[in-house]
Amino acid sequence: QSSCVVPDDTSRIAKVDPTAAAARKEMVGLSEADVRMCAGFPTATADAGGSGQIWTYKRVVQRGNLSIVVPTLSVGPVPALGGSLNVAPGGYCDTQVRMVGGRVAEVA
């Protein structure tokens, strides 16, 4: 019998991008106006009570498209063969910024 267990500590598996880690630190202390001028208005906001406000930014990234079409043809007794393959690579980026007193306190 086998099982799949997710490890408690994934730091050795999922590496943190050094640029993202540096940006998280550098953004702390920026004003709300600074963040809006750089990143635009947040996609959503939530009141976190005494912990300030949470601003959420969501972005879908489209990175081109690849489409391959194989013509349909019959070869002797083999029935018609053909088809297509469509690959649309992309991704997403979700960022949460905690604002306290009008300034960035934390970036996740």
mmCIF file of C-alpha atoms in Angstrom:
data_model
loop_
_atom_site.group_PDB
_atom_site.id
_atom_site.type_symbol
_atom_site.label_atom_id
_atom_site.label_comp_id
_atom_site.label_asym_id
_atom_site.label_seq_id
_atom_site.Cartn_x
_atom_site.Cartn_y
_atom_site.Cartn_z
ATOM 1 C CA GLN A 1 0.000 0.000 0.000
ATOM 2 C CA SER A 2 1.403 3.374 -0.979
ATOM 3 C CA SER A 3 0.446 6.863 0.059
ATOM 4 C CA CYS A 4 1.343 10.366 -0.918
ATOM 5 C CA VAL A 5 2.252 12.764 1.873
ATOM 6 C CA VAL A 6 3.047 16.441 1.403
ATOM 7 C CA PRO A 7 6.108 17.374 3.469
ATOM 8 C CA ASP A 8 5.643 20.019 6.181
ATOM 9 C CA ASP A 9 8.724 21.936 5.039
ATOM 10 C CA THR A 10 8.901 22.483 1.281
ATOM 11 C CA SER A 11 11.737 25.035 1.433
ATOM 12 C CA ARG A 12 14.192 22.511 -0.027
ATOM 13 C CA ILE A 13 11.777 21.703 -2.869
ATOM 14 C CA ALA A 14 10.143 25.026 -3.804
ATOM 15 C CA LYS A 15 12.854 27.644 -4.124
ATOM 16 C CA VAL A 16 12.052 31.300 -3.505
ATOM 17 C CA ASP A 17 12.908 33.594 -6.401
ATOM 18 C CA PRO A 18 15.602 35.998 -5.119
ATOM 19 C CA THR A 19 14.127 38.938 -7.055
ATOM 20 C CA ALA A 20 10.680 38.368 -5.527
ATOM 21 C CA ALA A 21 12.182 38.015 -2.042
ATOM 22 C CA ALA A 22 14.093 41.298 -2.439
ATOM 23 C CA ALA A 23 10.984 43.089 -3.740
ATOM 24 C CA ARG A 24 8.961 41.912 -0.729
ATOM 25 C CA LYS A 25 11.506 43.552 1.593
ATOM 26 C CA GLU A 26 11.964 46.723 -0.477
ATOM 27 C CA MET A 27 8.209 47.416 -0.683
ATOM 28 C CA VAL A 28 7.784 47.586 3.098
ATOM 29 C CA GLY A 29 7.257 51.223 4.055
ATOM 30 C CA LEU A 30 5.937 52.421 0.675
ATOM 31 C CA SER A 31 2.853 54.640 0.865
ATOM 32 C CA GLU A 32 -0.524 53.646 -0.590
ATOM 33 C CA ALA A 33 -0.010 56.273 -3.317
ATOM 34 C CA ASP A 34 3.415 54.799 -4.201
ATOM 35 C CA VAL A 35 1.924 51.313 -4.585
ATOM 36 C CA ARG A 36 -0.991 52.583 -6.708
ATOM 37 C CA MET A 37 1.364 54.540 -8.988
ATOM 38 C CA CYS A 38 3.524 51.442 -9.510
ATOM 39 C CA ALA A 39 1.061 48.524 -9.482
ATOM 40 C CA GLY A 40 -2.245 50.266 -10.178
ATOM 41 C CA PHE A 41 -5.432 49.842 -8.221
ATOM 42 C CA PRO A 42 -5.834 46.492 -6.437
ATOM 43 C CA THR A 43 -8.123 43.821 -7.837
ATOM 44 C CA ALA A 44 -9.718 43.438 -4.388
ATOM 45 C CA THR A 45 -9.372 44.817 -0.869
ATOM 46 C CA ALA A 46 -10.346 43.415 2.522
ATOM 47 C CA ASP A 47 -10.507 45.058 5.933
ATOM 48 C CA ALA A 48 -8.327 43.129 8.378
ATOM 49 C CA GLY A 49 -9.478 45.082 11.434
ATOM 50 C CA GLY A 50 -6.579 46.066 13.674
ATOM 51 C CA SER A 51 -4.181 44.463 11.207
ATOM 52 C CA GLY A 52 -4.958 47.061 8.522
ATOM 53 C CA GLN A 53 -6.168 46.340 5.005
ATOM 54 C CA ILE A 54 -5.229 43.557 2.601
ATOM 55 C CA TRP A 55 -4.835 44.616 -1.030
ATOM 56 C CA THR A 56 -4.909 41.776 -3.570
ATOM 57 C CA TYR A 57 -3.490 42.003 -7.072
ATOM 58 C CA LYS A 58 -4.304 39.239 -9.590
ATOM 59 C CA ARG A 59 -2.777 39.001 -13.043
ATOM 60 C CA VAL A 60 -3.120 36.346 -15.735
ATOM 61 C CA VAL A 61 -0.109 36.063 -18.030
ATOM 62 C CA GLN A 62 -0.533 34.862 -21.611
ATOM 63 C CA ARG A 63 2.697 33.830 -23.301
ATOM 64 C CA GLY A 64 1.984 33.261 -26.952
ATOM 65 C CA ASN A 65 0.333 30.292 -28.549
ATOM 66 C CA LEU A 66 1.406 27.232 -30.533
ATOM 67 C CA SER A 67 -0.994 25.395 -32.818
ATOM 68 C CA ILE A 68 -0.040 22.322 -34.864
ATOM 69 C CA VAL A 69 -2.510 20.765 -37.303
ATOM 70 C CA VAL A 70 -1.909 17.355 -38.889
ATOM 71 C CA PRO A 71 -3.887 16.894 -42.108
ATOM 72 C CA THR A 72 -6.357 14.020 -42.262
ATOM 73 C CA LEU A 73 -5.336 11.236 -44.591
ATOM 74 C CA SER A 74 -6.113 7.578 -45.210
ATOM 75 C CA VAL A 75 -3.347 5.056 -45.741
ATOM 76 C CA GLY A 76 -4.539 1.780 -47.270
ATOM 77 C CA PRO A 77 -6.560 -0.201 -44.736
ATOM 78 C CA VAL A 78 -5.735 2.315 -41.968
ATOM 79 C CA PRO A 79 -8.655 4.641 -41.276
ATOM 80 C CA ALA A 80 -8.262 8.401 -41.533
ATOM 81 C CA LEU A 81 -5.555 9.828 -39.299
ATOM 82 C CA GLY A 82 -5.166 13.437 -38.332
ATOM 83 C CA GLY A 83 -5.685 15.891 -35.577
ATOM 84 C CA SER A 84 -4.370 18.999 -33.966
ATOM 85 C CA LEU A 85 -2.504 20.164 -30.915
ATOM 86 C CA ASN A 86 -3.011 23.552 -29.324
ATOM 87 C CA VAL A 87 -0.689 24.756 -26.580
ATOM 88 C CA ALA A 88 -1.377 28.066 -24.872
ATOM 89 C CA PRO A 89 1.213 28.428 -22.127
ATOM 90 C CA GLY A 90 0.471 30.959 -19.474
ATOM 91 C CA GLY A 91 0.313 31.486 -15.804
ATOM 92 C CA TYR A 92 -0.887 33.784 -13.099
ATOM 93 C CA CYS A 93 0.478 35.985 -10.377
ATOM 94 C CA ASP A 94 -1.339 36.706 -7.123
ATOM 95 C CA THR A 95 0.123 39.237 -4.700
ATOM 96 C CA GLN A 96 -1.238 40.348 -1.357
ATOM 97 C CA VAL A 97 -0.090 43.549 0.314
ATOM 98 C CA ARG A 98 -0.979 44.373 3.928
ATOM 99 C CA MET A 99 -1.389 48.105 4.540
ATOM 100 C CA VAL A 100 -1.177 49.525 8.065
ATOM 101 C CA GLY A 101 -1.489 53.259 8.662
ATOM 102 C CA GLY A 102 -1.361 53.984 4.923
ATOM 103 C CA ARG A 103 1.954 52.170 4.385
ATOM 104 C CA VAL A 104 3.036 48.686 3.267
ATOM 105 C CA ALA A 105 3.617 46.469 6.302
ATOM 106 C CA GLU A 106 3.956 43.086 4.561
ATOM 107 C CA VAL A 107 3.958 41.571 1.066
ATOM 108 C CA ALA A 108 2.984 37.947 0.381
#
